[in-house]
């Protein structure tokens, strides 16, 4: 980890001015009907109104902004949204991209990655085994490997979300963040530590994918066994954090909570009813956390990031009715 530089506030500021404008300045708002039901004031940062319908375009674009022109493949593993972000940026840079994804990857995300030009290879039952396959392949070809939870520019790209939140002139007490590989939570938390140090930052994981929570509680990286019951929030399914992500996570957020899939589903339906938005399970986990523990947020000013909206028509019918 020591060979990889830390993410920085200066990097977030630079990213804010450099990343593709299609990913910047996303809406950040609340709604009276939502607040009345939740008994708190909730502001949502909507990261679905861009070409990949996800926040990952920020980190992916900032990563590519720091790369020299290369023709060798970039190798990574992704369940979908980060892969889409990389594919979108790699297409502009004309760089080959090989993505290893779990065999059960969301079909909508798989199609989108391939449509953007990525060579997507299905390997393993979960992201952990897909990452192992990506690492082995990169070693075999001597190629560049990117772990989205272990690169400062990916973290800094996500950090631009928090910069926009603080520049909106809205006060909030707590920020609830989806916690997958960790880059989004670290980037947002890093900015808030500097600009709003009194704001509580909570990372959220699905109950059936607890690796980040177990690591947080143990104070060290913990590798969880394969999930017996897969979570509906495929974008947050992790079996082990990277050492890099775990180290900086402990410096930038205050706590990690788990959220039941039933509450995540309720959060998706809440976003559809009150904000008119189709949000995928991983993106709705913040709203799900409030619905699951309303007493923890009563009377507070809360913010969350709705970080993705990629689902198949069948999933939309199943989840939203």
Short mmCIF file of C-alpha atoms in Angstrom, two decimals:
data_model
loop_
_atom_site.label_atom_id
_atom_site.label_comp_id
_atom_site.label_asym_id
_atom_site.label_seq_id
_atom_site.Cartn_x
_atom_site.Cartn_y
_atom_site.Cartn_z
CA UNK A 1 0.00 0.00 0.00
CA UNK A 2 2.89 2.36 0.72
CA UNK A 3 3.77 2.56 -2.98
CA UNK A 4 0.33 3.96 -3.81
CA UNK A 5 -0.04 7.66 -2.97
CA UNK A 6 -2.94 8.77 -0.77
CA UNK A 7 -5.95 10.59 -2.16
CA UNK A 8 -5.97 14.31 -1.40
CA UNK A 9 -8.19 17.36 -1.16
CA UNK A 10 -6.04 18.96 -3.87
CA UNK A 11 -6.75 15.99 -6.11
CA UNK A 12 -10.49 16.40 -5.57
CA UNK A 13 -10.24 20.09 -6.50
CA UNK A 14 -8.27 19.24 -9.63
CA UNK A 15 -10.73 16.52 -10.57
CA UNK A 16 -13.64 18.91 -10.12
CA UNK A 17 -12.31 21.08 -12.93
CA UNK A 18 -11.01 18.30 -15.18
CA UNK A 19 -13.49 15.43 -15.35
CA UNK A 20 -15.95 15.17 -18.19
CA UNK A 21 -18.74 17.74 -17.64
CA UNK A 22 -21.40 15.10 -18.30
CA UNK A 23 -20.64 13.66 -14.86
CA UNK A 24 -20.46 16.92 -12.90
CA UNK A 25 -23.00 19.10 -11.09
CA UNK A 26 -25.64 16.42 -10.56
CA UNK A 27 -28.93 17.43 -8.90
CA UNK A 28 -29.01 17.72 -5.11
CA UNK A 29 -32.44 18.30 -3.61
CA UNK A 30 -35.13 17.24 -1.16
CA UNK A 31 -38.90 16.83 -1.34
CA UNK A 32 -41.50 17.81 1.29
CA UNK A 33 -43.51 14.59 0.89
CA UNK A 34 -40.41 12.49 1.48
CA UNK A 35 -39.40 14.46 4.54
CA UNK A 36 -42.90 14.13 6.03
CA UNK A 37 -42.74 10.35 5.81
CA UNK A 38 -39.16 10.06 7.05
CA UNK A 39 -39.47 12.61 9.92
CA UNK A 40 -36.11 14.03 8.86
CA UNK A 41 -34.90 16.43 6.20
CA UNK A 42 -33.35 14.36 3.41
CA UNK A 43 -31.32 15.68 0.51
CA UNK A 44 -30.50 13.28 -2.32
CA UNK A 45 -27.52 13.63 -4.66
CA UNK A 46 -28.82 12.08 -7.89
CA UNK A 47 -26.02 10.42 -9.88
CA UNK A 48 -28.17 8.73 -12.52
CA UNK A 49 -28.62 11.51 -15.07
CA UNK A 50 -25.47 10.92 -17.09
CA UNK A 51 -24.47 8.58 -19.96
CA UNK A 52 -23.78 5.58 -17.71
CA UNK A 53 -26.50 6.36 -15.13
CA UNK A 54 -24.03 6.00 -12.26
CA UNK A 55 -21.54 7.95 -10.16
CA UNK A 56 -18.61 5.81 -11.27
CA UNK A 57 -17.99 7.95 -14.34
CA UNK A 58 -16.38 10.56 -12.09
CA UNK A 59 -13.65 8.31 -10.70
CA UNK A 60 -13.10 6.50 -13.99
CA UNK A 61 -12.68 9.72 -15.96
CA UNK A 62 -10.28 11.25 -13.44
CA UNK A 63 -8.24 8.03 -13.47
CA UNK A 64 -7.87 8.21 -17.25
CA UNK A 65 -7.02 11.90 -17.08
CA UNK A 66 -3.83 10.94 -15.28
CA UNK A 67 -2.80 8.18 -17.69
CA UNK A 68 -0.31 8.59 -20.53
CA UNK A 69 -1.48 7.52 -23.98
CA UNK A 70 -1.20 3.73 -24.05
CA UNK A 71 -2.27 0.97 -26.40
CA UNK A 72 -1.89 -2.01 -24.05
CA UNK A 73 -5.07 -3.24 -22.34
CA UNK A 74 -6.19 -1.96 -18.98
CA UNK A 75 -7.48 -4.87 -16.88
CA UNK A 76 -10.03 -4.58 -14.09
CA UNK A 77 -12.92 -6.40 -12.39
CA UNK A 78 -16.36 -4.91 -11.97
CA UNK A 79 -19.98 -5.92 -11.41
CA UNK A 80 -21.04 -3.20 -13.81
CA UNK A 81 -21.10 0.50 -13.01
CA UNK A 82 -17.38 1.08 -12.57
CA UNK A 83 -16.81 -1.03 -15.66
CA UNK A 84 -19.18 1.22 -17.58
CA UNK A 85 -17.37 4.31 -16.35
CA UNK A 86 -14.01 2.93 -17.44
CA UNK A 87 -15.41 1.78 -20.78
CA UNK A 88 -16.85 5.24 -21.45
CA UNK A 89 -13.48 6.88 -20.74
CA UNK A 90 -11.40 4.19 -22.46
CA UNK A 91 -13.43 4.60 -25.64
CA UNK A 92 -12.51 8.29 -25.79
CA UNK A 93 -8.84 7.47 -25.07
CA UNK A 94 -8.88 4.62 -27.61
CA UNK A 95 -7.41 2.24 -25.07
CA UNK A 96 -8.39 -1.44 -24.93
CA UNK A 97 -10.21 -2.43 -21.73
CA UNK A 98 -10.69 -5.95 -20.38
CA UNK A 99 -13.23 -6.34 -17.59
CA UNK A 100 -13.70 -9.50 -15.54
CA UNK A 101 -17.22 -9.76 -14.15
CA UNK A 102 -19.03 -12.41 -12.10
CA UNK A 103 -21.08 -14.87 -14.13
CA UNK A 104 -24.27 -13.58 -12.52
CA UNK A 105 -23.61 -9.95 -13.48
CA UNK A 106 -26.65 -7.77 -14.08
CA UNK A 107 -27.54 -8.29 -17.77
CA UNK A 108 -28.22 -4.58 -18.28
CA UNK A 109 -24.77 -3.69 -16.99
CA UNK A 110 -23.10 -6.44 -19.00
CA UNK A 111 -24.73 -5.23 -22.20
CA UNK A 112 -23.80 -1.62 -21.43
CA UNK A 113 -20.12 -2.43 -20.81
CA UNK A 114 -19.90 -4.37 -24.05
CA UNK A 115 -21.80 -1.72 -25.98
CA UNK A 116 -19.20 0.83 -24.85
CA UNK A 117 -16.45 -1.33 -26.33
CA UNK A 118 -15.11 -3.27 -23.33
CA UNK A 119 -14.00 -6.88 -23.63
CA UNK A 120 -16.05 -8.38 -20.77
CA UNK A 121 -15.11 -11.85 -19.53
CA UNK A 122 -17.36 -13.70 -17.11
CA UNK A 123 -15.40 -15.43 -14.38
CA UNK A 124 -16.43 -16.77 -10.99
CA UNK A 125 -19.50 -16.62 -8.83
CA UNK A 126 -18.76 -13.24 -7.24
CA UNK A 127 -16.61 -10.14 -7.56
CA UNK A 128 -13.90 -11.61 -5.32
CA UNK A 129 -13.21 -14.45 -7.76
CA UNK A 130 -13.56 -12.10 -10.73
CA UNK A 131 -10.85 -9.90 -9.17
CA UNK A 132 -8.59 -12.91 -8.71
CA UNK A 133 -9.06 -13.78 -12.39
CA UNK A 134 -8.31 -10.19 -13.44
CA UNK A 135 -5.16 -10.13 -11.33
CA UNK A 136 -3.94 -13.44 -12.76
CA UNK A 137 -4.61 -12.33 -16.32
CA UNK A 138 -2.85 -8.97 -15.85
CA UNK A 139 0.18 -10.82 -14.44
CA UNK A 140 0.17 -13.19 -17.41
CA UNK A 141 0.20 -10.43 -20.03
CA UNK A 142 2.21 -7.96 -17.97
CA UNK A 143 -0.68 -5.49 -18.20
CA UNK A 144 -1.90 -2.67 -16.00
CA UNK A 145 -4.39 -3.78 -13.34
CA UNK A 146 -6.84 -1.35 -11.76
CA UNK A 147 -8.68 -2.05 -8.51
CA UNK A 148 -11.35 0.62 -8.10
CA UNK A 149 -10.91 0.58 -4.32
CA UNK A 150 -7.16 1.05 -4.48
CA UNK A 151 -6.37 4.06 -6.65
CA UNK A 152 -6.24 7.66 -5.41
CA UNK A 153 -7.61 9.22 -8.59
CA UNK A 154 -10.70 7.01 -8.49
CA UNK A 155 -11.26 8.13 -4.88
CA UNK A 156 -10.70 11.78 -5.79
CA UNK A 157 -13.15 11.58 -8.68
CA UNK A 158 -15.82 10.39 -6.29
CA UNK A 159 -14.82 13.14 -3.89
CA UNK A 160 -16.14 15.73 -6.34
CA UNK A 161 -19.63 14.63 -5.28
CA UNK A 162 -18.97 15.95 -1.77
CA UNK A 163 -17.48 19.17 -3.08
CA UNK A 164 -20.69 19.85 -5.00
CA UNK A 165 -22.74 19.02 -1.90
CA UNK A 166 -20.89 21.52 0.28
CA UNK A 167 -20.94 24.19 -2.42
CA UNK A 168 -24.74 23.92 -2.58
CA UNK A 169 -24.97 25.92 0.65
CA UNK A 170 -27.11 23.28 2.37
CA UNK A 171 -26.36 22.18 5.91
CA UNK A 172 -26.59 18.52 6.90
CA UNK A 173 -25.80 16.52 10.03
CA UNK A 174 -25.31 13.02 8.61
CA UNK A 175 -24.30 11.61 5.24
CA UNK A 176 -25.22 8.03 4.34
CA UNK A 177 -23.06 6.39 1.66
CA UNK A 178 -23.16 3.10 -0.23
CA UNK A 179 -20.05 1.12 0.69
CA UNK A 180 -18.81 -1.31 -1.93
CA UNK A 181 -15.12 -1.23 -2.86
CA UNK A 182 -14.83 1.91 -0.74
CA UNK A 183 -13.76 4.62 -3.20
CA UNK A 184 -17.03 6.58 -3.07
CA UNK A 185 -17.17 6.61 0.73
CA UNK A 186 -13.48 7.52 1.07
CA UNK A 187 -13.69 10.33 -1.47
CA UNK A 188 -16.82 11.87 0.00
CA UNK A 189 -15.58 11.37 3.55
CA UNK A 190 -12.17 12.90 2.78
CA UNK A 191 -13.76 16.11 1.52
CA UNK A 192 -16.23 16.32 4.39
CA UNK A 193 -13.49 15.78 6.99
CA UNK A 194 -11.84 18.93 5.66
CA UNK A 195 -14.89 21.08 4.94
CA UNK A 196 -17.56 19.81 7.36
CA UNK A 197 -15.73 17.97 10.16
CA UNK A 198 -18.81 17.83 12.39
CA UNK A 199 -20.85 15.92 9.82
CA UNK A 200 -21.26 12.22 10.65
CA UNK A 201 -20.40 9.94 7.71
CA UNK A 202 -21.80 6.40 7.72
CA UNK A 203 -20.93 3.70 5.19
CA UNK A 204 -23.66 1.18 4.42
CA UNK A 205 -23.33 -2.46 3.36
CA UNK A 206 -25.97 -5.09 2.62
CA UNK A 207 -26.62 -7.41 5.55
CA UNK A 208 -25.68 -10.49 3.49
CA UNK A 209 -22.42 -8.95 2.22
CA UNK A 210 -20.75 -7.90 5.49
CA UNK A 211 -17.02 -7.94 4.63
CA UNK A 212 -16.58 -4.19 5.08
CA UNK A 213 -18.54 -4.24 8.34
CA UNK A 214 -16.57 -7.24 9.68
CA UNK A 215 -13.30 -5.54 8.73
CA UNK A 216 -14.41 -2.30 10.38
CA UNK A 217 -15.32 -4.13 13.59
CA UNK A 218 -12.11 -6.19 13.63
CA UNK A 219 -9.83 -3.26 12.81
CA UNK A 220 -8.19 -5.25 10.01
CA UNK A 221 -9.04 -6.64 6.60
CA UNK A 222 -11.42 -9.59 6.92
CA UNK A 223 -12.27 -11.89 4.03
CA UNK A 224 -15.85 -13.11 4.34
CA UNK A 225 -16.99 -16.47 2.98
CA UNK A 226 -19.15 -16.57 -0.15
CA UNK A 227 -22.63 -15.28 0.63
CA UNK A 228 -25.17 -18.05 1.16
CA UNK A 229 -27.92 -15.58 0.28
CA UNK A 230 -26.77 -13.09 -2.40
CA UNK A 231 -27.84 -9.50 -1.86
CA UNK A 232 -30.05 -7.66 -4.33
CA UNK A 233 -27.48 -4.84 -4.13
CA UNK A 234 -25.00 -6.49 -6.51
CA UNK A 235 -22.95 -3.31 -6.81
CA UNK A 236 -22.05 -3.49 -3.11
CA UNK A 237 -21.31 -7.21 -2.86
CA UNK A 238 -17.76 -7.53 -1.52
CA UNK A 239 -15.91 -10.39 0.19
CA UNK A 240 -12.85 -8.39 1.22
CA UNK A 241 -11.77 -4.74 1.06
CA UNK A 242 -8.40 -3.85 -0.39
CA UNK A 243 -5.80 -2.90 2.21
CA UNK A 244 -5.63 0.55 0.60
CA UNK A 245 -9.36 1.16 0.84
CA UNK A 246 -9.58 -0.11 4.39
CA UNK A 247 -6.72 2.09 5.60
CA UNK A 248 -8.24 5.30 4.24
CA UNK A 249 -11.80 4.32 5.10
CA UNK A 250 -10.91 4.36 8.78
CA UNK A 251 -9.59 7.92 8.36
CA UNK A 252 -12.57 9.33 6.50
CA UNK A 253 -15.84 7.87 7.85
CA UNK A 254 -17.33 7.46 11.31
CA UNK A 255 -19.12 4.12 11.19
CA UNK A 256 -20.30 1.20 9.06
CA UNK A 257 -23.84 -0.18 9.29
CA UNK A 258 -25.57 -3.06 7.57
CA UNK A 259 -28.99 -2.77 5.92
CA UNK A 260 -31.41 -5.60 5.18
CA UNK A 261 -32.37 -6.30 1.59
CA UNK A 262 -36.01 -5.70 2.50
CA UNK A 263 -35.15 -2.17 3.62
CA UNK A 264 -33.10 -1.59 0.46
CA UNK A 265 -36.11 -2.63 -1.63
CA UNK A 266 -38.29 -0.26 0.39
CA UNK A 267 -35.76 2.49 -0.31
CA UNK A 268 -35.98 1.85 -4.06
CA UNK A 269 -39.76 2.08 -3.96
CA UNK A 270 -39.56 5.22 -1.82
CA UNK A 271 -37.29 6.91 -4.38
CA UNK A 272 -39.69 6.00 -7.16
CA UNK A 273 -42.75 7.25 -5.27
CA UNK A 274 -41.36 10.49 -3.87
CA UNK A 275 -38.64 11.53 -6.31
CA UNK A 276 -39.89 9.84 -9.48
CA UNK A 277 -36.55 8.05 -9.86
CA UNK A 278 -35.58 4.51 -10.80
CA UNK A 279 -32.67 3.71 -8.49
CA UNK A 280 -30.88 0.38 -8.41
CA UNK A 281 -30.56 -1.43 -5.06
CA UNK A 282 -27.00 -0.29 -4.29
CA UNK A 283 -27.96 3.31 -4.95
CA UNK A 284 -30.99 3.23 -2.67
CA UNK A 285 -29.29 1.78 0.40
CA UNK A 286 -29.07 5.19 2.10
CA UNK A 287 -32.82 5.69 1.93
CA UNK A 288 -33.26 2.08 3.04
CA UNK A 289 -31.14 2.75 6.12
CA UNK A 290 -33.41 5.63 7.14
CA UNK A 291 -36.52 3.52 6.64
CA UNK A 292 -34.98 0.70 8.68
CA UNK A 293 -33.83 2.93 11.57
CA UNK A 294 -36.05 6.03 11.50
CA UNK A 295 -35.37 6.81 15.16
CA UNK A 296 -31.65 7.25 14.41
CA UNK A 297 -32.36 10.16 12.06
CA UNK A 298 -35.50 11.79 13.43
CA UNK A 299 -35.25 15.58 13.26
CA UNK A 300 -31.86 15.50 11.52
CA UNK A 301 -30.66 16.98 8.25
CA UNK A 302 -29.51 13.96 6.24
CA UNK A 303 -27.92 13.55 2.80
CA UNK A 304 -27.31 10.47 0.70
CA UNK A 305 -25.99 9.64 -2.76
CA UNK A 306 -28.32 7.86 -5.18
CA UNK A 307 -25.37 6.45 -7.06
CA UNK A 308 -26.85 4.28 -9.80
CA UNK A 309 -29.93 3.51 -11.84
CA UNK A 310 -29.08 0.51 -14.01
CA UNK A 311 -31.67 -2.27 -14.02
CA UNK A 312 -33.27 -4.54 -16.59
CA UNK A 313 -36.98 -4.10 -17.43
CA UNK A 314 -37.68 -7.35 -15.55
CA UNK A 315 -35.89 -6.03 -12.47
CA UNK A 316 -37.83 -2.77 -12.62
CA UNK A 317 -41.12 -4.68 -12.77
CA UNK A 318 -40.06 -7.01 -9.96
CA UNK A 319 -38.70 -4.37 -7.61
CA UNK A 320 -40.99 -1.44 -8.34
CA UNK A 321 -44.20 -3.20 -9.37
#
